[in-house]
Coordinates of C-alpha atoms in Angstrom, one line a residue:
Chain M
M5 CA -50.8 33.0 31.0
A6 CA -50.2 33.5 34.8
E7 CA -47.4 31.4 36.0
A8 CA -47.9 29.0 38.9
A9 CA -46.2 30.1 42.0
E10 CA -44.0 27.2 42.8
S11 CA -41.9 27.8 45.8
P12 CA -38.3 27.2 44.8
G13 CA -36.2 24.9 46.9
D14 CA -39.1 22.8 47.9
P15 CA -39.2 20.0 45.3
G16 CA -41.6 17.9 47.2
T17 CA -44.2 20.4 48.1
A18 CA -45.5 22.5 45.2
T19 CA -47.9 25.2 46.3
P20 CA -51.3 25.0 44.5
R21 CA -51.9 27.1 41.5
P22 CA -53.3 30.5 42.6
L23 CA -56.8 30.0 41.3
M24 CA -58.1 33.1 42.9
R25 CA -55.5 35.2 41.3
D26 CA -56.4 33.9 37.8
L27 CA -60.1 34.3 38.5
K28 CA -59.6 37.8 39.7
A29 CA -57.6 38.6 36.5
V30 CA -60.4 37.1 34.4
G31 CA -63.1 39.1 36.3
K32 CA -61.1 42.3 35.9
K33 CA -61.0 41.8 32.2
F34 CA -64.8 41.2 32.1
M35 CA -65.2 44.6 33.8
H36 CA -63.0 46.2 31.2
V37 CA -65.1 44.8 28.4
L38 CA -68.3 45.9 30.0
Y39 CA -67.0 49.4 30.5
P40 CA -64.6 49.8 27.5
R41 CA -62.0 52.5 28.1
K42 CA -58.8 52.9 26.2
S43 CA -56.7 50.9 28.5
N44 CA -54.0 48.3 27.8
T45 CA -55.0 45.8 30.4
L46 CA -56.6 43.4 28.0
L47 CA -53.7 43.6 25.6
R48 CA -50.8 43.5 28.1
D49 CA -51.9 40.6 30.3
W50 CA -53.7 38.5 27.8
D51 CA -55.1 35.1 28.8
L52 CA -57.4 32.7 27.1
W53 CA -59.4 31.5 30.1
G54 CA -62.1 34.1 29.8
P55 CA -62.7 33.4 26.1
L56 CA -62.8 29.7 26.8
I57 CA -65.4 30.1 29.6
L58 CA -67.5 32.4 27.5
C59 CA -67.3 30.2 24.4
V60 CA -68.3 27.1 26.3
T61 CA -71.2 28.9 28.0
L62 CA -72.4 30.2 24.7
A63 CA -72.0 26.8 22.9
L64 CA -73.8 25.0 25.8
M65 CA -76.8 27.4 25.6
L66 CA -77.0 27.4 21.8
Q67 CA -76.8 23.7 21.1
R68 CA -79.9 21.9 20.1
G69 CA -81.1 19.0 22.2
S70 CA -79.6 15.6 21.8
V71 CA -82.9 13.9 20.9
D72 CA -83.3 16.0 17.9
S73 CA -85.3 14.6 15.0
E74 CA -85.2 17.7 12.8
K75 CA -82.7 17.4 10.1
D76 CA -81.8 21.1 10.0
G77 CA -81.8 22.5 13.4
G78 CA -79.6 24.9 15.2
P79 CA -75.9 24.5 15.6
Q80 CA -74.3 21.7 17.7
F81 CA -71.9 22.4 20.5
A82 CA -68.9 21.7 18.4
E83 CA -70.2 23.9 15.6
V84 CA -70.5 26.9 17.8
F85 CA -67.1 26.2 19.3
V86 CA -65.5 25.9 15.8
I87 CA -67.2 29.1 14.5
V88 CA -66.0 31.2 17.4
W89 CA -62.4 30.0 17.5
F90 CA -62.0 29.6 13.7
G91 CA -63.6 33.0 13.3
A92 CA -61.3 34.6 15.9
V93 CA -58.2 33.0 14.3
T94 CA -59.2 34.2 10.9
I95 CA -59.8 37.7 12.0
T96 CA -56.4 37.7 13.8
L97 CA -54.6 36.4 10.8
N98 CA -56.4 39.0 8.6
S99 CA -55.3 41.9 10.9
K100 CA -51.8 40.7 11.0
L101 CA -51.6 40.3 7.2
L102 CA -52.9 43.8 6.8
G103 CA -49.9 45.0 8.8
G104 CA -51.3 45.3 12.3
N105 CA -48.8 45.2 15.2
I106 CA -50.9 43.2 17.6
S107 CA -49.7 39.8 18.6
F108 CA -51.7 36.6 17.8
F109 CA -52.8 35.8 21.3
Q110 CA -53.5 39.3 22.3
S111 CA -56.0 39.6 19.4
L112 CA -57.6 36.2 20.3
C113 CA -57.9 37.4 23.9
V114 CA -59.7 40.6 22.9
L115 CA -62.0 39.0 20.5
G116 CA -62.9 36.3 22.9
Y117 CA -63.5 38.6 25.8
C118 CA -65.7 40.9 23.7
I119 CA -68.2 38.0 23.3
L120 CA -69.2 38.7 26.9
P121 CA -72.1 41.1 26.0
L122 CA -73.5 38.5 23.5
T123 CA -73.3 35.8 26.1
V124 CA -75.3 38.1 28.4
A125 CA -77.8 38.6 25.6
M126 CA -78.1 34.8 25.2
L127 CA -78.9 34.4 28.9
V128 CA -81.5 37.2 28.7
C129 CA -83.0 35.6 25.5
R130 CA -83.3 32.2 27.2
L131 CA -85.1 33.8 30.1
V132 CA -87.4 35.8 27.8
L133 CA -88.2 32.6 25.8
L134 CA -89.6 31.1 29.0
A135 CA -92.5 33.5 28.6
E136 CA -95.1 32.9 26.0
P137 CA -94.0 33.2 22.4
G138 CA -95.3 36.0 20.2
P139 CA -94.2 39.2 18.4
I140 CA -93.5 41.1 21.6
N141 CA -91.3 38.3 22.8
F142 CA -89.4 38.5 19.5
M143 CA -89.1 42.3 19.7
V144 CA -87.7 42.2 23.2
R145 CA -85.1 39.6 22.1
L146 CA -84.3 41.6 19.0
F147 CA -83.7 44.8 21.0
V148 CA -81.5 43.0 23.5
V149 CA -79.4 41.3 20.8
I150 CA -79.0 44.5 18.8
V151 CA -77.8 46.5 21.9
M152 CA -75.4 43.8 22.9
F153 CA -74.1 43.4 19.4
A154 CA -73.3 47.1 19.3
W155 CA -71.7 46.9 22.7
S156 CA -69.4 44.0 21.5
I157 CA -68.4 46.0 18.4
V158 CA -67.6 49.1 20.3
A159 CA -65.6 47.2 23.0
S160 CA -63.5 45.3 20.5
T161 CA -62.8 48.2 18.2
A162 CA -61.8 50.3 21.2
F163 CA -59.0 47.8 21.8
L164 CA -58.2 46.7 18.3
A165 CA -58.4 49.8 16.2
D166 CA -55.3 51.4 17.5
S167 CA -53.1 48.5 16.4
Q168 CA -53.9 48.9 12.7
P169 CA -52.2 51.3 10.2
P170 CA -54.5 54.3 9.8
N171 CA -55.4 53.8 6.2
R172 CA -56.6 50.2 6.8
K173 CA -58.6 50.5 9.9
A174 CA -61.9 49.8 8.1
L175 CA -60.5 46.8 6.4
A176 CA -59.5 45.3 9.8
V177 CA -62.7 46.2 11.6
Y178 CA -65.2 44.8 9.0
P179 CA -64.4 41.1 9.7
V180 CA -65.0 41.8 13.4
F181 CA -68.4 43.2 12.5
L182 CA -69.2 40.2 10.4
F183 CA -68.1 37.8 13.2
Y184 CA -70.2 39.3 15.9
F185 CA -73.1 39.7 13.4
V186 CA -73.1 35.9 12.8
I187 CA -73.0 35.1 16.5
S188 CA -75.8 37.6 17.1
W189 CA -77.8 35.9 14.4
M190 CA -77.3 32.5 16.0
I191 CA -78.5 33.9 19.3
L192 CA -81.5 35.6 17.8
T193 CA -82.7 32.6 15.9
F194 CA -82.3 30.2 18.7
T195 CA -85.5 28.3 19.3
P196 CA -85.9 25.9 22.1
Q197 CA -87.2 22.5 21.2
Chain H
M21 CA -30.6 61.9 14.1
A22 CA -33.4 64.4 13.9
A23 CA -33.7 63.9 10.1
V24 CA -34.0 60.2 10.5
D25 CA -36.7 60.7 13.1
D26 CA -38.5 63.0 10.8
L27 CA -38.4 60.5 8.0
Q28 CA -39.7 57.8 10.3
F29 CA -42.6 59.6 11.6
E30 CA -43.9 61.3 8.5
E31 CA -46.3 59.1 6.7
F32 CA -47.1 59.8 3.1
G33 CA -48.6 56.5 2.3
D34 CA -47.2 53.9 -0.1
T35 CA -45.2 56.2 -2.3
A36 CA -42.9 57.2 0.6
T37 CA -42.1 53.7 1.6
S38 CA -41.6 52.5 -1.9
L39 CA -39.3 55.5 -2.6
A40 CA -37.3 54.8 0.5
A41 CA -37.0 51.1 -0.3
N42 CA -36.5 51.4 -4.1
P43 CA -35.1 54.8 -5.0
D44 CA -34.4 53.6 -8.5
A45 CA -37.9 52.4 -9.3
T46 CA -40.2 54.4 -11.5
T47 CA -42.4 56.5 -9.3
I48 CA -45.3 56.9 -11.7
S49 CA -48.1 55.9 -9.4
I50 CA -49.7 52.8 -11.0
E51 CA -52.5 52.8 -8.4
D52 CA -54.0 56.0 -9.7
P53 CA -56.8 55.1 -12.1
G54 CA -56.6 58.7 -13.4
E55 CA -53.4 57.8 -15.3
T56 CA -55.1 55.6 -17.9
P57 CA -57.0 58.3 -19.8
E58 CA -53.7 59.9 -20.7
H59 CA -52.6 56.8 -22.4
Q60 CA -55.7 56.4 -24.5
P61 CA -55.8 59.2 -27.0
G62 CA -59.5 59.3 -27.5
P63 CA -62.7 57.2 -27.6
P64 CA -61.6 53.7 -28.3
G65 CA -62.4 52.4 -31.7
G66 CA -61.4 49.5 -33.9
S67 CA -57.7 49.0 -34.5
G68 CA -56.8 52.1 -32.5
R69 CA -58.0 50.3 -29.4
E70 CA -56.0 47.2 -30.1
E71 CA -52.8 49.3 -30.4
D72 CA -53.7 51.1 -27.1
D73 CA -54.3 47.8 -25.4
E74 CA -51.0 46.5 -26.7
L75 CA -49.3 49.6 -25.5
L76 CA -51.0 49.4 -22.2
G77 CA -50.3 45.7 -22.0
N78 CA -46.6 46.0 -22.8
D79 CA -46.2 49.0 -20.5
D80 CA -47.9 47.4 -17.6
S81 CA -46.2 44.1 -18.2
D82 CA -42.8 45.8 -18.1
K83 CA -43.6 47.5 -14.9
T84 CA -45.3 44.4 -13.6
E85 CA -42.1 42.4 -14.0
L86 CA -40.0 45.1 -12.5
L87 CA -42.2 45.6 -9.5
A88 CA -43.0 41.9 -9.2
G89 CA -39.3 41.2 -9.0
Q90 CA -38.9 43.8 -6.3
K91 CA -42.1 43.2 -4.4
K92 CA -42.4 39.4 -4.0
S93 CA -38.9 38.7 -3.0
S94 CA -39.6 36.9 0.3
P95 CA -39.6 33.1 0.1
F96 CA -43.0 31.5 0.3
W97 CA -42.6 30.1 3.7
T98 CA -42.3 33.5 5.4
F99 CA -45.1 35.5 6.7
E100 CA -44.0 38.6 4.6
Y101 CA -44.7 36.7 1.4
Y102 CA -48.4 36.4 2.3
Q103 CA -48.5 40.0 3.5
T104 CA -47.9 41.1 -0.1
F105 CA -51.3 39.8 -1.0
F106 CA -52.9 42.0 1.6
D107 CA -51.1 45.2 0.5
V108 CA -54.2 47.3 -0.1
D109 CA -55.7 50.3 1.6
T110 CA -59.3 50.9 2.4
Y111 CA -59.9 53.3 -0.5
Q112 CA -58.3 50.8 -3.0
V113 CA -60.8 48.1 -1.9
F114 CA -63.7 50.5 -2.2
D115 CA -62.5 51.5 -5.7
R116 CA -62.3 47.9 -6.8
I117 CA -65.7 47.2 -5.5
K118 CA -67.0 50.2 -7.2
G119 CA -65.4 49.1 -10.4
S120 CA -67.1 45.7 -10.2
L121 CA -70.5 47.4 -9.8
L122 CA -70.1 49.8 -12.7
P123 CA -68.6 48.0 -15.7
I124 CA -67.6 50.6 -18.3
P125 CA -67.2 49.4 -21.8
G126 CA -63.7 49.5 -22.9
K127 CA -62.2 49.7 -19.5
N128 CA -60.6 46.5 -18.3
F129 CA -61.1 45.8 -14.6
V130 CA -57.7 44.2 -14.1
R131 CA -55.8 47.0 -15.9
L132 CA -57.7 49.7 -14.3
Y133 CA -58.1 48.7 -10.7
I134 CA -55.8 45.8 -10.0
R135 CA -52.7 47.1 -11.8
S136 CA -50.4 44.3 -10.8
N137 CA -51.4 44.5 -7.1
P138 CA -53.8 41.7 -6.8
D139 CA -55.1 41.2 -3.3
L140 CA -56.7 38.3 -1.5
Y141 CA -58.5 40.5 1.1
G142 CA -61.4 41.4 -1.3
P143 CA -62.1 37.9 -2.7
F144 CA -61.9 36.2 0.7
W145 CA -64.1 38.6 2.7
I146 CA -66.6 39.1 -0.1
C147 CA -67.0 35.4 -0.4
A148 CA -67.4 35.1 3.4
T149 CA -70.0 37.9 3.4
L150 CA -71.8 36.3 0.5
V151 CA -71.9 32.9 2.3
F152 CA -73.6 34.4 5.3
A153 CA -75.8 36.7 3.3
I154 CA -77.2 33.8 1.3
A155 CA -77.7 31.5 4.3
I156 CA -79.3 34.2 6.5
S157 CA -81.5 35.6 3.7
G158 CA -82.6 32.1 2.7
N159 CA -83.5 31.3 6.3
L160 CA -85.3 34.6 6.7
S161 CA -87.2 34.3 3.4
N162 CA -88.4 30.8 4.2
F163 CA -89.5 32.0 7.6
L164 CA -91.5 34.8 6.0
I165 CA -93.0 32.6 3.4
H166 CA -94.2 30.0 5.8
L167 CA -95.2 32.5 8.5
G168 CA -98.7 31.8 9.9
R169 CA -98.9 28.2 8.8
K170 CA -99.6 26.3 12.0
T171 CA -97.7 23.2 10.9
Y172 CA -94.5 25.1 10.2
H173 CA -91.9 24.9 12.9
Y174 CA -89.0 27.4 12.5
V175 CA -85.6 25.9 12.3
P176 CA -82.4 27.9 11.9
E177 CA -81.1 25.5 9.2
F178 CA -77.5 25.8 10.3
R179 CA -76.3 23.1 7.9
K180 CA -76.9 25.3 5.0
V181 CA -74.1 27.7 6.1
S182 CA -71.5 25.0 5.5
I183 CA -73.0 24.0 2.2
A184 CA -73.1 27.6 1.0
A185 CA -69.5 28.1 2.1
T186 CA -68.3 25.0 0.2
I187 CA -70.1 26.1 -3.0
I188 CA -69.0 29.7 -2.9
Y189 CA -65.4 29.1 -2.0
A190 CA -65.1 26.3 -4.5
Y191 CA -66.4 28.5 -7.2
A192 CA -64.2 31.4 -6.3
W193 CA -61.0 29.2 -6.4
L194 CA -61.6 26.4 -8.8
V195 CA -63.1 28.3 -11.7
P196 CA -60.3 30.8 -11.8
L197 CA -57.8 27.9 -11.6
A198 CA -59.5 26.2 -14.5
L199 CA -59.7 29.4 -16.5
W200 CA -56.0 30.3 -15.8
G201 CA -54.9 26.8 -16.9
F202 CA -57.0 27.1 -20.0
L203 CA -55.5 30.6 -20.8
V204 CA -52.0 29.4 -20.2
W205 CA -52.6 26.5 -22.6
R206 CA -54.0 28.7 -25.3
N207 CA -51.2 31.2 -24.7
S208 CA -48.7 28.4 -25.6
K209 CA -50.5 28.0 -29.0
V210 CA -51.5 31.5 -29.9
M211 CA -49.4 34.5 -28.8
N212 CA -51.7 36.6 -26.8
I213 CA -50.8 40.2 -25.9
V214 CA -52.7 40.3 -22.7
S215 CA -52.3 37.6 -20.1
Y216 CA -53.3 37.4 -16.5
S217 CA -51.7 35.8 -13.5
F218 CA -53.6 33.4 -11.4
L219 CA -54.1 35.8 -8.6
E220 CA -55.4 38.5 -10.9
I221 CA -58.1 36.1 -12.1
V222 CA -59.0 35.1 -8.5
C223 CA -59.2 38.8 -7.7
V224 CA -61.6 39.6 -10.6
Y225 CA -63.8 36.7 -9.8
G226 CA -63.9 37.6 -6.1
Y227 CA -64.8 41.2 -6.7
S228 CA -67.3 40.3 -9.4
L229 CA -69.2 38.3 -6.8
F230 CA -69.9 41.5 -4.7
I231 CA -73.1 42.3 -6.6
Y232 CA -74.6 39.1 -5.3
I233 CA -74.5 40.3 -1.7
P234 CA -77.3 42.9 -2.1
T235 CA -79.0 40.6 -4.6
A236 CA -79.1 37.8 -1.9
I237 CA -80.6 40.2 0.6
L238 CA -83.2 41.4 -1.9
W239 CA -84.1 37.8 -2.7
I240 CA -85.9 37.8 0.7
I241 CA -88.8 39.4 -1.2
P242 CA -91.1 36.4 -1.9
Q243 CA -92.1 37.3 -5.4
K244 CA -90.9 35.1 -8.3
V245 CA -90.8 37.8 -10.8
V246 CA -88.8 40.1 -8.6
R247 CA -86.2 37.4 -7.9
W248 CA -85.7 36.6 -11.5
I249 CA -85.3 40.3 -12.4
L250 CA -82.7 40.5 -9.7
V251 CA -80.9 37.4 -11.1
M252 CA -80.8 39.1 -14.6
I253 CA -79.5 42.4 -13.3
A254 CA -76.8 40.8 -11.2
L255 CA -75.8 38.5 -14.0
G256 CA -75.7 41.4 -16.4
I257 CA -73.4 43.5 -14.2
S258 CA -71.0 40.8 -13.0
G259 CA -71.1 38.9 -16.3
S260 CA -70.1 42.0 -18.2
V261 CA -67.3 42.7 -15.8
L262 CA -65.9 39.2 -16.4
A263 CA -66.6 39.3 -20.2
M264 CA -64.8 42.6 -20.6
T265 CA -61.9 41.5 -18.5
F266 CA -61.3 38.2 -20.4
W267 CA -62.2 39.3 -23.9
P268 CA -58.8 40.9 -24.5
A269 CA -57.1 37.8 -23.3
V270 CA -58.8 35.5 -25.9
R271 CA -59.3 38.0 -28.7
E272 CA -56.4 36.9 -30.8
D273 CA -57.4 33.3 -30.6
N274 CA -59.6 31.4 -32.9
R275 CA -63.0 33.2 -33.1
R276 CA -65.1 30.2 -32.0
I277 CA -62.8 29.3 -29.1
A278 CA -62.8 32.9 -27.9
L279 CA -66.6 33.1 -28.0
A280 CA -67.0 29.7 -26.4
T281 CA -64.7 30.8 -23.5
I282 CA -66.7 34.0 -22.8
V283 CA -70.0 32.1 -23.0
T284 CA -68.7 29.4 -20.6
I285 CA -67.6 32.1 -18.1
V286 CA -71.0 33.8 -18.1
L287 CA -72.8 30.4 -18.1
L288 CA -71.0 29.2 -15.0
H289 CA -71.8 32.5 -13.3
M290 CA -75.4 32.1 -14.1
L291 CA -75.4 28.6 -12.9
L292 CA -74.0 29.7 -9.5
S293 CA -76.7 32.4 -9.0
V294 CA -79.6 30.3 -10.2
G295 CA -78.4 27.3 -8.2
C296 CA -78.1 29.3 -5.0
L297 CA -81.6 30.8 -5.6
A298 CA -83.1 27.4 -6.1
Y299 CA -81.4 25.7 -3.2
F300 CA -81.5 28.2 -0.4
F301 CA -84.7 30.0 -1.2
D302 CA -88.0 28.1 -1.2
A303 CA -90.4 28.9 -4.0
P304 CA -92.9 31.5 -2.9
E305 CA -96.3 30.1 -3.0
M306 CA -99.4 32.1 -3.5
D307 CA -100.7 33.6 -0.3
H308 CA -104.2 34.8 0.6
L309 CA -105.7 31.4 0.0
P310 CA -109.0 30.7 1.7
T311 CA -108.7 28.3 4.7
S312 CA -110.6 25.5 3.0
T313 CA -108.0 25.1 0.3
A314 CA -105.2 25.9 2.7
A315 CA -105.2 22.5 4.2
P316 CA -103.6 20.5 1.3
N317 CA -101.1 23.3 0.9
Q318 CA -100.2 23.1 4.5
T319 CA -99.5 19.4 4.3
A320 CA -97.5 20.0 1.1
A321 CA -95.5 22.7 2.8
A322 CA -95.0 20.5 5.9
A323 CA -93.9 17.6 3.7
K324 CA -91.6 19.9 1.7
S325 CA -89.9 21.5 4.8
S326 CA -89.4 18.2 6.6

């Protein structure tokens, strides 16, 4: 993570943490996810702020209302949170066990940032759901989710695939596919109360 | 210097690394399934097959101990120890999946495909895929069955994912544990030629569950007959893989105990699939009912889904 710039020799007056610098770094990584090129920025300067923001946003939008009388509704805030982080940790462990040479937090960073397209899909779906329900409504949402799902997969494999031994690439990429598929399913089946 | 660099950058796959690490080890590739036909002199029959199995068992067990001693040398608290359970390539995983889908009589899944290199990648991710396949297909199937009913409000039923995960992972770990304990106990009474390690049993069970992934997806079709035909087909394929794997391990035992073991294995497998079908997939009701008789059905459906 970025270090706070404390001015040495001034014990009483610590300069405030450079928030703008952190935000700029996060924004730059968002751009890298939206336009995936083979660059090392995501891997080199990893941070977990972006994934945290994205995960919280997604979980807030996906949770069912608090006055919920249905016994089997959509996921709660904590459930989405747990799925995203537990899923990311499992995929990272899997890729490391298969012999990949990516570090633990780098992998978490990449997987977290690549949720950005799906978060955008969630926003779009929420807007589309304000219109009247029907098959066209569903088709639009389905199309948006599929496109964003493909975008997430392409973005994350662009960053992750190189770190795997060549004869195990498919084994390391499949769990990523499953992870984003499950999140896409949760977004697609979201119904407002 | 240049020679070392050449050695480092040339990749020949597993044989190169194992040759470099263990120059004294036998280099007969035990991962090549093409090797087995050379050991079996012809179509297996009667006592000839038993001898071949014995030969195969002894041969493999010798190599197993040799390689096991050289492979799993890291202590269990290091990361490298667990990496040995993920020492598979893509083509190996595909081969094992193919082997679980096409059970050939006389060919043992463990001897043919696992060959003392059990992996945890297959069982873990097949179970994970199966959990989500069952939950998503069940949800989709219920949605399609109740489509058009005015009183039906779609819910994603997210709770069912955790229930499915508990059931499937418990089955994939506890049943092999029980079976392994049972086989070890029988092994102490009756000297069996073929014995499996715990991880090999977990591996067989994990890969045998693969057939249920397309089955679960096809269970979306809301026809009772189709669903039961699928259950039978899937049970036939995976049950025969399990039966053919474990029959050599209990063959020397008391006839009735051997049969009872195989029957229990297949029965538990059937219980899993029928239970998942019953719990996650609502029974398809008859459609095309006239609206006058649809009213009591709607209330029944509403009562059932609430």
